mmCIF file with all atom_site columns, C-alpha atoms in Angstrom:
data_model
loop_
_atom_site.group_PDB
_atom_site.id
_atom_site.type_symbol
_atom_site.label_atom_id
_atom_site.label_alt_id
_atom_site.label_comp_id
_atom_site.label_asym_id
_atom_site.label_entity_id
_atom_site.label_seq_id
_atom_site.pdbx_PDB_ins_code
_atom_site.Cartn_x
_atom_site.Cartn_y
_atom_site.Cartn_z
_atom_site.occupancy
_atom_site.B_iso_or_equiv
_atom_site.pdbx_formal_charge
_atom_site.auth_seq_id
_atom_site.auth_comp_id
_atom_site.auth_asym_id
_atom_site.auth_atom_id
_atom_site.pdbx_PDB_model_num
ATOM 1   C CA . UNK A 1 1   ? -2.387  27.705 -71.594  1.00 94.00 ? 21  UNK A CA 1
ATOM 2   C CA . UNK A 1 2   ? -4.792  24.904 -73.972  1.00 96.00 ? 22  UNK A CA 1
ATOM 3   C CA . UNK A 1 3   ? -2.821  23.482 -76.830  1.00 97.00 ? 23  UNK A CA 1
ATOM 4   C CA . UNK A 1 4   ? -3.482  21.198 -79.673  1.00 98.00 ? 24  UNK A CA 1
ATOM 5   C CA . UNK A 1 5   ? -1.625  19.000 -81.251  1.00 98.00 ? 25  UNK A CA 1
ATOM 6   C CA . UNK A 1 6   ? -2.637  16.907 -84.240  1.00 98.00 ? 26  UNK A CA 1
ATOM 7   C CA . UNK A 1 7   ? -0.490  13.826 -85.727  1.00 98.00 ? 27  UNK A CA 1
ATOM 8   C CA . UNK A 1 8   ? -1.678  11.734 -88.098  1.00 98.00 ? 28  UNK A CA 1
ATOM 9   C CA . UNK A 1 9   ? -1.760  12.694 -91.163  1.00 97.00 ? 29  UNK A CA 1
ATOM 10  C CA . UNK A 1 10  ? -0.294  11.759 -94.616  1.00 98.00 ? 30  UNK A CA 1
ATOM 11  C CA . UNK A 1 11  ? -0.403  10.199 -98.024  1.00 98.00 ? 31  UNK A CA 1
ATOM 12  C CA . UNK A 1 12  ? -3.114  6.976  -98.684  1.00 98.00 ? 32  UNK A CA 1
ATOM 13  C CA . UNK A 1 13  ? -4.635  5.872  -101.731 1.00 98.00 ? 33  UNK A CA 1
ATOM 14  C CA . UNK A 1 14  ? -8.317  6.449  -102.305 1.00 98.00 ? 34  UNK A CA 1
ATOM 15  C CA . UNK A 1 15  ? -10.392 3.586  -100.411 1.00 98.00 ? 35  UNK A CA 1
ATOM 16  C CA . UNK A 1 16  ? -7.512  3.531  -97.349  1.00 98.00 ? 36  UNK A CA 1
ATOM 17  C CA . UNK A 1 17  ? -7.462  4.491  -93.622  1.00 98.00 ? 37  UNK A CA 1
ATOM 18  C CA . UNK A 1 18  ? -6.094  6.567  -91.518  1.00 98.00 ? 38  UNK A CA 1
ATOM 19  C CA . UNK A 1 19  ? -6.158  7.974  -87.717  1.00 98.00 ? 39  UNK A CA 1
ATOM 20  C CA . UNK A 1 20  ? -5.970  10.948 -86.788  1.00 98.00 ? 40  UNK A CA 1
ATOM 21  C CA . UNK A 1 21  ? -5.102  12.198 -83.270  1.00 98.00 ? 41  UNK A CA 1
ATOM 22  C CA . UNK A 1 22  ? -4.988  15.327 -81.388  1.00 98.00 ? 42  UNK A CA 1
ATOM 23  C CA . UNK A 1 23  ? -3.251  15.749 -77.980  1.00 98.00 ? 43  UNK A CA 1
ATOM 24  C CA . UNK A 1 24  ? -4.686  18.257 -75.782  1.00 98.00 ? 44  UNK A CA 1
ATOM 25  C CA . UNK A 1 25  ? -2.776  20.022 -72.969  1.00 97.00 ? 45  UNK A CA 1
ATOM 26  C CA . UNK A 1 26  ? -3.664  22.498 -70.650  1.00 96.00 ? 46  UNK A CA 1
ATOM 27  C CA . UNK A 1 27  ? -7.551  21.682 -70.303  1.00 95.00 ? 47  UNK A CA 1
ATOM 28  C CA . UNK A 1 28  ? -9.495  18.318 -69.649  1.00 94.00 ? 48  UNK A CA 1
ATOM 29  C CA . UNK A 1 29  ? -11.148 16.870 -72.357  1.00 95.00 ? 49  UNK A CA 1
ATOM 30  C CA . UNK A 1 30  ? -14.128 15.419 -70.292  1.00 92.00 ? 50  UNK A CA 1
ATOM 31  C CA . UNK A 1 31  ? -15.201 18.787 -69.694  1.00 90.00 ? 51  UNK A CA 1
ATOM 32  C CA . UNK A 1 32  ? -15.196 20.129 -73.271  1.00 95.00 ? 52  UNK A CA 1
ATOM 33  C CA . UNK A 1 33  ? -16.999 19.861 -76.709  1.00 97.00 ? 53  UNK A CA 1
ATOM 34  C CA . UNK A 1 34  ? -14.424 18.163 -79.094  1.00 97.00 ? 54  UNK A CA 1
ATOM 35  C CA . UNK A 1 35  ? -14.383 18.869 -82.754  1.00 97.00 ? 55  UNK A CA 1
ATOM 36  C CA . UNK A 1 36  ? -12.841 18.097 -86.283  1.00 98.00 ? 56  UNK A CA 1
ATOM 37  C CA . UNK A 1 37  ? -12.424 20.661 -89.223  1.00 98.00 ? 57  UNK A CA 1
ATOM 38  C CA . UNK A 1 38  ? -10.619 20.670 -92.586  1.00 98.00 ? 58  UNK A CA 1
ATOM 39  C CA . UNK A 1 39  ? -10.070 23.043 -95.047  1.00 98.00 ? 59  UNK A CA 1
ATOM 40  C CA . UNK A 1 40  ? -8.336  23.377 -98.182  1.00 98.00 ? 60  UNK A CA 1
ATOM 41  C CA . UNK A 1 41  ? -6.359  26.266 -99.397  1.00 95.00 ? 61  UNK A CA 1
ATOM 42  C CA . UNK A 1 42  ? -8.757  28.926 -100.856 1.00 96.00 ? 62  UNK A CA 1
ATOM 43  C CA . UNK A 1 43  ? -11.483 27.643 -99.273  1.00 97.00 ? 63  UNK A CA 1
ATOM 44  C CA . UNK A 1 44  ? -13.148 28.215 -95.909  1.00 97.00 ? 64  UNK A CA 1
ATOM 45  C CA . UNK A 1 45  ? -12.866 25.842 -92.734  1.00 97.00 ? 65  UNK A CA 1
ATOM 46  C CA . UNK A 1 46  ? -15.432 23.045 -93.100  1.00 97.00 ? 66  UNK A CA 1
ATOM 47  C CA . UNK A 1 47  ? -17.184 21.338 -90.238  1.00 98.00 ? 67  UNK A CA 1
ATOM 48  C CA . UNK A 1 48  ? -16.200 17.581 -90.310  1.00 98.00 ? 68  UNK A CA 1
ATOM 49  C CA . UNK A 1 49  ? -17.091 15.723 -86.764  1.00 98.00 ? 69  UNK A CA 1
ATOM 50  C CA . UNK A 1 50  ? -17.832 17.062 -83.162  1.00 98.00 ? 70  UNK A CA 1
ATOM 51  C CA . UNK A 1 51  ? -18.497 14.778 -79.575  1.00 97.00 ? 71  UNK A CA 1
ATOM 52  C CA . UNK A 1 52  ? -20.497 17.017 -77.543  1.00 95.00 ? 72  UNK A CA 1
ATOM 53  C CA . UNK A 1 53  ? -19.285 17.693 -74.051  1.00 93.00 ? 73  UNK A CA 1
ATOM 54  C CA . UNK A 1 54  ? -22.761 16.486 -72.447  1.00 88.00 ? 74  UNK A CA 1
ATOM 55  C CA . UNK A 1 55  ? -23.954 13.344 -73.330  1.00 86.00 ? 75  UNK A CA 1
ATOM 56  C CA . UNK A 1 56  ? -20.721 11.938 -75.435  1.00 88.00 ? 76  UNK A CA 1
ATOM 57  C CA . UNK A 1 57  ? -23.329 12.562 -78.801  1.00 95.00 ? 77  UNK A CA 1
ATOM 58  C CA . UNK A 1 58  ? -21.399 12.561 -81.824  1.00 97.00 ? 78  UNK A CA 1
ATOM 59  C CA . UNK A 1 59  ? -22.623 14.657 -84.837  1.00 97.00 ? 79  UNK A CA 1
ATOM 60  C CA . UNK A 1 60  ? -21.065 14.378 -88.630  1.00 98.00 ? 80  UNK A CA 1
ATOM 61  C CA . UNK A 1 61  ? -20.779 15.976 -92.001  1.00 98.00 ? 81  UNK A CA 1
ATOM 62  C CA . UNK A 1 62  ? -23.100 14.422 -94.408  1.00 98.00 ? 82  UNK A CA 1
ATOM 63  C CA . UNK A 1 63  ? -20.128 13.731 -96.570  1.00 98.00 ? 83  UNK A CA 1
ATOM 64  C CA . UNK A 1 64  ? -18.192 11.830 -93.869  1.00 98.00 ? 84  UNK A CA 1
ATOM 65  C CA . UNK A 1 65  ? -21.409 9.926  -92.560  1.00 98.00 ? 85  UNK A CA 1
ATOM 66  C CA . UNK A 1 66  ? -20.469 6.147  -92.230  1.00 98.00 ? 86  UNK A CA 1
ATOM 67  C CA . UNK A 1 67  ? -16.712 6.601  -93.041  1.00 98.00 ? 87  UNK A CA 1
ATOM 68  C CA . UNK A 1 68  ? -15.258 8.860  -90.218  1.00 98.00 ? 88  UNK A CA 1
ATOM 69  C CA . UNK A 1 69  ? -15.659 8.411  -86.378  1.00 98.00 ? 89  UNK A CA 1
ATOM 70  C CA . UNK A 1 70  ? -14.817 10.475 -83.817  1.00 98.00 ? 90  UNK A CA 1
ATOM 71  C CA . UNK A 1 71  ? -13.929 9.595  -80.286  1.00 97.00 ? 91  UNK A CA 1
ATOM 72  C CA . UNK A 1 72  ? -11.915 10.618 -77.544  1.00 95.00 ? 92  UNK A CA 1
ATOM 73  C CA . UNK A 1 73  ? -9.407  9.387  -74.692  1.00 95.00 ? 93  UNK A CA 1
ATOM 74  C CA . UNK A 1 74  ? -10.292 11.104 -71.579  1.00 93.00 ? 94  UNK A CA 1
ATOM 75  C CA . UNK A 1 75  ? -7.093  9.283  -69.874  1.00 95.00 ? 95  UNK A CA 1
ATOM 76  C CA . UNK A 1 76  ? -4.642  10.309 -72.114  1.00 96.00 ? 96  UNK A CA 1
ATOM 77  C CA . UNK A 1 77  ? -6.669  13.709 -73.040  1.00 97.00 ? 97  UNK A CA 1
ATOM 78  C CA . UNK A 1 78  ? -6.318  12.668 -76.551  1.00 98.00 ? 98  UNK A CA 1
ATOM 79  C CA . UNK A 1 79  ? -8.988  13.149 -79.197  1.00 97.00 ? 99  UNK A CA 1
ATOM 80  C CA . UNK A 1 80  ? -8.795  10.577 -82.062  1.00 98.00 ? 100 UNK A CA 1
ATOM 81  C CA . UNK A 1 81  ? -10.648 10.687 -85.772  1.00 98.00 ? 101 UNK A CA 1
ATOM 82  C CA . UNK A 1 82  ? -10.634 7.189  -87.620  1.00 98.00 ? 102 UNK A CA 1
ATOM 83  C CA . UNK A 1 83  ? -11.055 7.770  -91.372  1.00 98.00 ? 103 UNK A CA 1
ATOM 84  C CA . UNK A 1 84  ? -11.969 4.894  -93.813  1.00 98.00 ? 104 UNK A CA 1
ATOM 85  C CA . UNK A 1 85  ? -12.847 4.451  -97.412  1.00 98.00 ? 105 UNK A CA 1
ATOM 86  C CA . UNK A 1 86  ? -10.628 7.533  -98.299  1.00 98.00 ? 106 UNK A CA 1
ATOM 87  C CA . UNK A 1 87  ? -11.659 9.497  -101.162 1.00 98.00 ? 107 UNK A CA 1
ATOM 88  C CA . UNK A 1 88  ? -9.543  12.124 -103.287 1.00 98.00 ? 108 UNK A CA 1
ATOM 89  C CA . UNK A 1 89  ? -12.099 14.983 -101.966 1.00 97.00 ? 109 UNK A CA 1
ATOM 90  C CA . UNK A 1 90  ? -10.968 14.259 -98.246  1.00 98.00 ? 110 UNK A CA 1
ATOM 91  C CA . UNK A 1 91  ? -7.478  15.897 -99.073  1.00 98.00 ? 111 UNK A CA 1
ATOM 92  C CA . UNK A 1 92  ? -7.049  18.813 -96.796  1.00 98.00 ? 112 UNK A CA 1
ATOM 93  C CA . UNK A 1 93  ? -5.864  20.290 -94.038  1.00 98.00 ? 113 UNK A CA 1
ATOM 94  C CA . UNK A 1 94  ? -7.432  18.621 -91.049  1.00 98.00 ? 114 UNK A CA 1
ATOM 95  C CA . UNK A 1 95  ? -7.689  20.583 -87.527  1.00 98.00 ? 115 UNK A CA 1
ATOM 96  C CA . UNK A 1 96  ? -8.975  19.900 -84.309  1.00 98.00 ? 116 UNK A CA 1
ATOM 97  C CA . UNK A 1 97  ? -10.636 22.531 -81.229  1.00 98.00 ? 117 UNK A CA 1
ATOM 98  C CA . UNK A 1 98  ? -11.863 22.270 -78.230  1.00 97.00 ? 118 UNK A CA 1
ATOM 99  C CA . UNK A 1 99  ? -14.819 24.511 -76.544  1.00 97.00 ? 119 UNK A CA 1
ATOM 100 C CA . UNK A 1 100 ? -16.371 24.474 -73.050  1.00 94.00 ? 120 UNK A CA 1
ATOM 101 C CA . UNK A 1 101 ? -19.887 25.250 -74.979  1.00 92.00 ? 121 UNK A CA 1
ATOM 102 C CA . UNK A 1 102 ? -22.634 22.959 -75.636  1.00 92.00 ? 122 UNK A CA 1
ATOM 103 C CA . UNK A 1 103 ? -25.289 24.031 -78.210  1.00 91.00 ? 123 UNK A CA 1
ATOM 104 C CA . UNK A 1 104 ? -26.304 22.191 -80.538  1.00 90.00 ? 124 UNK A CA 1
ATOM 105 C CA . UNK A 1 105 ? -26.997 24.503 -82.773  1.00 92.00 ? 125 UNK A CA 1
ATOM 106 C CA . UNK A 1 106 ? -23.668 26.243 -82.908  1.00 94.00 ? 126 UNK A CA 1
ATOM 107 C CA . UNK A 1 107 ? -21.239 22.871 -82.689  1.00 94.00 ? 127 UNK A CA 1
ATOM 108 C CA . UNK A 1 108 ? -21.010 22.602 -86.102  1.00 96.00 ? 128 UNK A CA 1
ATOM 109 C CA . UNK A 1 109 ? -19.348 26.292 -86.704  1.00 97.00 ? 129 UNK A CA 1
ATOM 110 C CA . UNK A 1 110 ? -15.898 27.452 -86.470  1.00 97.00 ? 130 UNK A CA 1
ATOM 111 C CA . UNK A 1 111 ? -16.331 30.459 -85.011  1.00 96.00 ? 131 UNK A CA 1
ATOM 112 C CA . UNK A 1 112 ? -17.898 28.304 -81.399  1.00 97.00 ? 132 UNK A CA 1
ATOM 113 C CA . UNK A 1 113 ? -14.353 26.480 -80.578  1.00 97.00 ? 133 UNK A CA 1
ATOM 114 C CA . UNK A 1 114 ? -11.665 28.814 -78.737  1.00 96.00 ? 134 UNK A CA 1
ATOM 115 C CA . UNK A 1 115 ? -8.702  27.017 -78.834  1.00 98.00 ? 135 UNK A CA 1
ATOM 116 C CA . UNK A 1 116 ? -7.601  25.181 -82.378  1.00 98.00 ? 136 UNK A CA 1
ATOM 117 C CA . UNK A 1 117 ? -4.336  23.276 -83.021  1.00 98.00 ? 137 UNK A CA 1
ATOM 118 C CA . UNK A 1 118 ? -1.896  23.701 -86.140  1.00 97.00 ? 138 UNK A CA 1
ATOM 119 C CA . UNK A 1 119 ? -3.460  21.033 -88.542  1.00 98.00 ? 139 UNK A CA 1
ATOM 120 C CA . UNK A 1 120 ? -2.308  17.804 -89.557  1.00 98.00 ? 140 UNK A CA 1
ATOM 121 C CA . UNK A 1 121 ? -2.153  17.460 -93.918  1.00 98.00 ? 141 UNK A CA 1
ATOM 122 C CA . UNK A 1 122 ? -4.797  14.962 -95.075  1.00 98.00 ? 142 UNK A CA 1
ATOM 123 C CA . UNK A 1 123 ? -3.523  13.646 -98.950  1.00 98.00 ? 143 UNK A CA 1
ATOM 124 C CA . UNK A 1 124 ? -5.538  10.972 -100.819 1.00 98.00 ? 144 UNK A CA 1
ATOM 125 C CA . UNK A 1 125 ? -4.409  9.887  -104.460 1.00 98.00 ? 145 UNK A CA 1
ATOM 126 C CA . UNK A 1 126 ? -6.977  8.376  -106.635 1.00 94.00 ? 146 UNK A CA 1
#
């Protein structure tokens, strides 16, 4: 059985840092497509980073670009989001999945990852 665990999260003031991580059991991370989402209540589940299972390419939201990096652990099967320069619109829920598939054109959606964790609370004060 695949679970997800994210850890992480809190409160920071706008322009801080913070790392999130997500500790995967029951499948390997080398062999999987890795990815980040967040959502805020109301709203729907918004793609924020992916590593792509072949090739280690990495792949962000345009509103993230240059602030966020995502990377991965393969020893400790841990899968890690570094978030800098904090702003009040990166307050959400944040979530990370795991998928054995590989297209590019589908890493960016939801609905490709099968296995999701429980979401670590992302809060940024202005």
């Amino acid at each position: 059985q695949v679970h997800l665990v994210e850890s992480g999260g809190g409160l920071v003031q706008a322009g801080g840092s913070l790392r999130l991580s997500c500790e995967v059991s029951g499948r390997t991370i080398s062999g999987s497509t890795v990815g980040w989402f967040r959502q805020v209540p109301g709203q729907e589940r918004e793609f924020v980073a992916t590593l792509r299972r072949n090739g280690g390419y990495t792949y962000y939201a345009d509103s993230v670009k240059g602030r966020f990096t995502i990377s991965k652990d393969n020893a400790k099967n841990t899968v890690n989001l570094q978030m800098s320069s904090l702003k009040p619109e990166d307050t959400a829920n944040y979530y990370c999945a795991i998928t054995r598939r590989d297209i590019l054109s589908t890493i960016r959606s939801p609905n490709t990852y099968d296995y999701w964790g429980q979401g670590t609370q992302v809060t940024v004060s202005s």
